[in-house]
mmCIF file of C-alpha atoms in Angstrom:
data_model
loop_
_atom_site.group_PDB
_atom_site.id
_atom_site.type_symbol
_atom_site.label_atom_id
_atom_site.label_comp_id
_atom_site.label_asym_id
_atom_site.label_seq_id
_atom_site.Cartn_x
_atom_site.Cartn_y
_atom_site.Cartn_z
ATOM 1 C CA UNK A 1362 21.511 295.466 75.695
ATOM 2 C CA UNK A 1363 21.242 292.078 73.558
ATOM 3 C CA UNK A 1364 17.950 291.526 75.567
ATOM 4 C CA UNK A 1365 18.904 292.119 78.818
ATOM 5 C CA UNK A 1366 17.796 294.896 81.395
ATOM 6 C CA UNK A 1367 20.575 296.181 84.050
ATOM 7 C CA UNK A 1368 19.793 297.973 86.882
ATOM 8 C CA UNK A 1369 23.071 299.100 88.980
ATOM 9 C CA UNK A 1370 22.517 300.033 92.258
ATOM 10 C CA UNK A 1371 25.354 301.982 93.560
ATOM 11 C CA UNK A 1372 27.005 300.555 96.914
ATOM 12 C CA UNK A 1373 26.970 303.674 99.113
ATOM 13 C CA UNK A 1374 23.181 304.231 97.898
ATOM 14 C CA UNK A 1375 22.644 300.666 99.317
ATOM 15 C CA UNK A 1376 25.084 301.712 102.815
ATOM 16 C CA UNK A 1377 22.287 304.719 103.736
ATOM 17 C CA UNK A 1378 19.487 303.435 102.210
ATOM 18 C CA UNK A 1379 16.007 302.481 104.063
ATOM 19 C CA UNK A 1380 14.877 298.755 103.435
ATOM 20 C CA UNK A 1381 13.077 297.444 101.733
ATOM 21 C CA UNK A 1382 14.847 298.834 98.601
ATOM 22 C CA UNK A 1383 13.305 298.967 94.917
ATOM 23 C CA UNK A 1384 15.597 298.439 92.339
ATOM 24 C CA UNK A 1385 12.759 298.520 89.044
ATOM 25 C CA UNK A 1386 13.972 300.918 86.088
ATOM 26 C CA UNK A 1387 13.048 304.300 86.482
ATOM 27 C CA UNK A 1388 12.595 307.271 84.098
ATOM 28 C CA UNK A 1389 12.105 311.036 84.787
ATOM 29 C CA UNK A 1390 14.108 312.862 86.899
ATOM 30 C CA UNK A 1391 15.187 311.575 90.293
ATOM 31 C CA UNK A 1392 17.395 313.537 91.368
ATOM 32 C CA UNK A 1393 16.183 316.021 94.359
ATOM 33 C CA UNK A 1394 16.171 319.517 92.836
ATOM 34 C CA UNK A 1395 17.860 322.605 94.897
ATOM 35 C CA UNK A 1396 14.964 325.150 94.341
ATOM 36 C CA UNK A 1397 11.342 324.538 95.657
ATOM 37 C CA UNK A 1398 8.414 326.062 94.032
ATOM 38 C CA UNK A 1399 5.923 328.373 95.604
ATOM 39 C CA UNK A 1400 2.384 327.124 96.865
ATOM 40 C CA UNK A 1401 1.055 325.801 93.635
ATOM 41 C CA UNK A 1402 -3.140 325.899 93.935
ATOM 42 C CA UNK A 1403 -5.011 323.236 93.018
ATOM 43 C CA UNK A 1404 -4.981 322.278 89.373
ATOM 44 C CA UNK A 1405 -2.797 319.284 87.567
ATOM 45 C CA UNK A 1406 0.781 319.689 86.620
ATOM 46 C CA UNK A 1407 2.829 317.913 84.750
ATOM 47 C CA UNK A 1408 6.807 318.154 83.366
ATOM 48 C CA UNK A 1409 6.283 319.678 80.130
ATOM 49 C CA UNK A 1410 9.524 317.343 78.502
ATOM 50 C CA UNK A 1411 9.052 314.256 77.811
ATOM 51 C CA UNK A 1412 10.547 310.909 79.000
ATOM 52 C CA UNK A 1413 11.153 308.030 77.655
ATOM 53 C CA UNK A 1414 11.819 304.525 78.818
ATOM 54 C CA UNK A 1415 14.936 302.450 78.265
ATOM 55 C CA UNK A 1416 12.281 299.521 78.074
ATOM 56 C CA UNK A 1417 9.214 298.175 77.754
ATOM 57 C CA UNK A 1418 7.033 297.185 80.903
ATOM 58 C CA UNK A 1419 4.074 298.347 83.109
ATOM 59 C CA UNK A 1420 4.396 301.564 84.695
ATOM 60 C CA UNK A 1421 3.758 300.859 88.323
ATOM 61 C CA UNK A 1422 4.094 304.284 90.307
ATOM 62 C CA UNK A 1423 4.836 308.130 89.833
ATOM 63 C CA UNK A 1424 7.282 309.980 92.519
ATOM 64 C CA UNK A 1425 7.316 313.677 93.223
ATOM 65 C CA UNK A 1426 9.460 315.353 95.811
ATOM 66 C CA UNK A 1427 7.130 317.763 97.222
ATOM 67 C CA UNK A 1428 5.101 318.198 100.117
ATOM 68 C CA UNK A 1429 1.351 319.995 101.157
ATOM 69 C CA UNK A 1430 1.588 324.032 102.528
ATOM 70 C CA UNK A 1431 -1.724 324.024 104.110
ATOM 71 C CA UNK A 1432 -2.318 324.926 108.085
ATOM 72 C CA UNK A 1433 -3.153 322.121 110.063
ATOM 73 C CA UNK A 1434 -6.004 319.937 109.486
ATOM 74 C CA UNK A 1435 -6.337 321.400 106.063
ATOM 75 C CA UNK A 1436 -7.357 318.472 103.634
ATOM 76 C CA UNK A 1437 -4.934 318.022 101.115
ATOM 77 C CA UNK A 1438 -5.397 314.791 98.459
ATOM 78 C CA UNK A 1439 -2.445 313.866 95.770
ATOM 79 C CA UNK A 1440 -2.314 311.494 92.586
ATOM 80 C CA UNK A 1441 0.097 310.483 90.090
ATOM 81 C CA UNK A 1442 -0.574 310.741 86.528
ATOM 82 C CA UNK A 1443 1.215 309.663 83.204
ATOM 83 C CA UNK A 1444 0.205 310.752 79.841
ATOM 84 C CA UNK A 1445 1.490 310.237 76.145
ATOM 85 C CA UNK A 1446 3.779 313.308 74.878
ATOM 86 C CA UNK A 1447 0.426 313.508 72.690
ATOM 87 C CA UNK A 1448 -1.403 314.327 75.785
ATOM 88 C CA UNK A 1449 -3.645 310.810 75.881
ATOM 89 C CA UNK A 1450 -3.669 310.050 79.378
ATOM 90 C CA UNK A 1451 -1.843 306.840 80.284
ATOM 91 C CA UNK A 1452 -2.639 305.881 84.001
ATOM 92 C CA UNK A 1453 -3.785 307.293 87.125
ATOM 93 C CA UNK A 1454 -4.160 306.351 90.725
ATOM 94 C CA UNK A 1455 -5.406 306.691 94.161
ATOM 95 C CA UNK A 1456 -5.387 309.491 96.139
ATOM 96 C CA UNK A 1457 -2.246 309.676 98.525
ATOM 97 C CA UNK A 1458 -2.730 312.274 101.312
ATOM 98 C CA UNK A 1459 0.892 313.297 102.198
ATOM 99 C CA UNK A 1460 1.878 315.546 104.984
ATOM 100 C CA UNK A 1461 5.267 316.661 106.754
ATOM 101 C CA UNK A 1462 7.879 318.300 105.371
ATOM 102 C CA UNK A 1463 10.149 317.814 101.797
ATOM 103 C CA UNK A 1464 10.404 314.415 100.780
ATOM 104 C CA UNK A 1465 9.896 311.807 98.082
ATOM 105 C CA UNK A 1466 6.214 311.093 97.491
ATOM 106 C CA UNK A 1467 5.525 307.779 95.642
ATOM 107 C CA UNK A 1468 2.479 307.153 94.116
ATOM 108 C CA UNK A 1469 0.812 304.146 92.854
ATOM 109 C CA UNK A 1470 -0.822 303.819 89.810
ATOM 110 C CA UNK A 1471 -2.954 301.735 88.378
ATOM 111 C CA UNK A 1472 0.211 299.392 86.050
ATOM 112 C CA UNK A 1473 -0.352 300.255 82.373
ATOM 113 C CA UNK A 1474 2.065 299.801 79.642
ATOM 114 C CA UNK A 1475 4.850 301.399 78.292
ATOM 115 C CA UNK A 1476 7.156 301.417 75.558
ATOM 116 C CA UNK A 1477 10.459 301.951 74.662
ATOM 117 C CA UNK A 1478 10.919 304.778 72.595
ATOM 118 C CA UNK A 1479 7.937 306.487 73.428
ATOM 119 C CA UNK A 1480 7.816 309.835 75.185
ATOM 120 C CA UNK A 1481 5.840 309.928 78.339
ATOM 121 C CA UNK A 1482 5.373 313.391 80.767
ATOM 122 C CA UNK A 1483 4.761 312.496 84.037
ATOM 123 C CA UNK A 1484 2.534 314.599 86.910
ATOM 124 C CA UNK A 1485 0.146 315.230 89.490
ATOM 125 C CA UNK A 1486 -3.341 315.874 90.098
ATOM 126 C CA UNK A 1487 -3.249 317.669 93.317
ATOM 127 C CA UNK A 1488 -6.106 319.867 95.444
ATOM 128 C CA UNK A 1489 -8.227 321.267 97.021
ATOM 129 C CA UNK A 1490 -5.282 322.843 98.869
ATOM 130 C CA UNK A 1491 -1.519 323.526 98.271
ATOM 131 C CA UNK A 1492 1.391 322.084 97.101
ATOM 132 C CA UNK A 1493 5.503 323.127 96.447
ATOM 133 C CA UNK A 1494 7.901 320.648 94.483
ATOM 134 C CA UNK A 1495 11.772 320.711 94.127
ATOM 135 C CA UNK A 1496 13.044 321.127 91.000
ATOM 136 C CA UNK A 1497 16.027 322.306 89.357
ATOM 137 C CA UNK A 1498 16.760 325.383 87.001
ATOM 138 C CA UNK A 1499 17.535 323.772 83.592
ATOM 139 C CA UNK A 1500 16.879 325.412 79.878
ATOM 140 C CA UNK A 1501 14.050 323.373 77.796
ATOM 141 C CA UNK A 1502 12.454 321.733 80.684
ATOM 142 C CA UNK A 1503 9.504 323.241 82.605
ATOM 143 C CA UNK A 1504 5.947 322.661 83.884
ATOM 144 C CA UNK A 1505 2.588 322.976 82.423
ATOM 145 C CA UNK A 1506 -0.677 323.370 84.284
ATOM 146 C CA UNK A 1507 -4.280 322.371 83.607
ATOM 147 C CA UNK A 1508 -6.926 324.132 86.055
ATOM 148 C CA UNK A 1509 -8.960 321.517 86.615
ATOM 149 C CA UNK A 1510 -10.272 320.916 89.705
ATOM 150 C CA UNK A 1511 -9.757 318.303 91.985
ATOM 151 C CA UNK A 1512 -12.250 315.800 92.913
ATOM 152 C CA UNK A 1513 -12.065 312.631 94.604
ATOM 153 C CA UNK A 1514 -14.465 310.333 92.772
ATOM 154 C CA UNK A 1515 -13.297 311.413 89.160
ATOM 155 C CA UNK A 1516 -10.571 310.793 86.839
ATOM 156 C CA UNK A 1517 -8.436 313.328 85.323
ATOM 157 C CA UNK A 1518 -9.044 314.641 81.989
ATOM 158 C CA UNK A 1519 -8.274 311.746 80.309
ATOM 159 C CA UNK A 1520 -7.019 314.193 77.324
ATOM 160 C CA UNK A 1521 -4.226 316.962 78.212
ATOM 161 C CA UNK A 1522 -4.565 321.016 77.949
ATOM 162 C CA UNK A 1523 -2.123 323.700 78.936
ATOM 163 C CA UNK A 1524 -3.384 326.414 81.030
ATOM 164 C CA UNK A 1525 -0.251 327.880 82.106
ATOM 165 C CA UNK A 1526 3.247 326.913 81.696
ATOM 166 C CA UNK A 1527 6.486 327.765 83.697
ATOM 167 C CA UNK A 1528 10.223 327.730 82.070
ATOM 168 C CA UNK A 1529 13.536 326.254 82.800
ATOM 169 C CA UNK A 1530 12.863 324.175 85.566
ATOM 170 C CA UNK A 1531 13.754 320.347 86.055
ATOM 171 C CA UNK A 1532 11.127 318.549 88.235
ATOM 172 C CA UNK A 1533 11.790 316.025 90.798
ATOM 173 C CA UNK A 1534 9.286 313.354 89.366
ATOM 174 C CA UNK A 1535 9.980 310.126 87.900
ATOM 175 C CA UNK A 1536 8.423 306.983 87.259
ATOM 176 C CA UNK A 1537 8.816 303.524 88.379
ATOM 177 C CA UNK A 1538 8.119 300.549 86.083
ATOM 178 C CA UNK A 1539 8.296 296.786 86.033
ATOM 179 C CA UNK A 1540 10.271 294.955 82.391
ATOM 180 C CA UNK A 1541 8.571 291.098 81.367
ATOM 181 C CA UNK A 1542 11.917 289.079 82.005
ATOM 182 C CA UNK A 1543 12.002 287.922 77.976
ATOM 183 C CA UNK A 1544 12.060 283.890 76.801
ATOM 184 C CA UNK A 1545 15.980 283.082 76.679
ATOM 185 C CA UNK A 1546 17.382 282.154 73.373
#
C-alpha cells in the first residue's frame, strides 16, 4: 500500500517458532492441510490454481509439506518448480533429498522474477521413488500431473502438460520471495 510492503508476523507464531525466522512475503498456500495424499509415483505435480503475488520481487524458494514413502535406503530426490499460469516454466532448483516423517520441505530455487498480478502455480519434480503431500479438500483447487521422469542432471520440461489431474484439493505449497525495497519519494 502507497509503496510499501508489510509483512505481520503474528506474536504467538514468533513465541513457538524455531530461529532463525523468515519473514519474506509468501504466496500459495501455507497452511498445513488435514488430509495427506497417497504415494504419488514419480512424475511432476503442480497446484492446478494459480497464485499470485501481492508484489513484485525474486522468487527465492518453493515449500511443500510432504514427505518420501519409500523403505529404507530407497533413493528419493525432490525439487521445487514455478511456472507461469501459461505453463512457461519460471524457475527450478536443486535436488533436496528429504526423509522423516510430515513436515515442511523448503526448497531453493534458482531467484527469478515475479510480478504482481501475475498468476504463478507452484510444484514439484519428484522421483524415482514416492511421495504423499497434505492438502486440504477445497472446490476449484486441485493437482495436475506430468509423467515425466525424474532425472538428476536435467531440467524439467521447461513447457507444462497435464497428464492427470485430481479435484478439490488445496495443497500445502507456497512460495517464498524477496520485494526491491523502492527509492523513497
Amino acid at each position: 500500500k502507497n509503496n510499501q510492503l508489510t509483512v505481520t508476523v503474528p506474536q504467538e507464531f514468533l513465541d513457538k517458532a524455531v530461529y532463525p525466522v523468515i519473514v519474506d512475503p509468501t504466496f500459495g498456500y501455507t497452511s498445513v492441510g488435514g488430509s495427506s495424499t497417497g504415494n504419488l509415483v514419480e512424475s511432476t505435480m503442480r497446484a492446478n490454481r494459480p497464485y499470485t503475488p501481492a508484489a513484485s520481487g525474486n522468487v527465492t524458494s518453493v515449500s511443500v509439506y510432504a514427505e518420501e514413502t519409500n523403505a529404507a535406503g530407497a533413493t528419493f530426490h525432490i525439487r521445487g518448480i514455478v511456472y507461469t499460469d501459461a505453463g512457461s516454466r519460471v524457475t527450478y532448483g536443486n535436488e533436496y533429498a528429504p526423509s522423516g516423517t510430515l513436515a515442511w520441505r523448503t526448497l531453493a530455487v534458482t531467484p527469478a522474477a515475479i510480478t504482481s498480478g501475475t498468476n504463478y502455480k507452484l510444484g514439484v519434480w519428484f522421483g524415482p521413488q514416492r511421495i504423499r503431500i497434505k492438502f486440504d479438500s477445497t472446490v476449484g483447487y486441485g493437482l495436475e500431473r506430468d509423467t515425466e521422469t525424474y532425472h538428476a542432471t536435467n531440467a524439467p520440461s521447461a513447457t507444462w502438460s497435464t497428464y492427470s489431474t485430481t479435484a478439490d484439493r488445496r495443497y500445502s505449497i507456497y512460495a517464498t520471495y524477496s520485494t526491491s525495497p523502492s527509492e523513497p519519494t
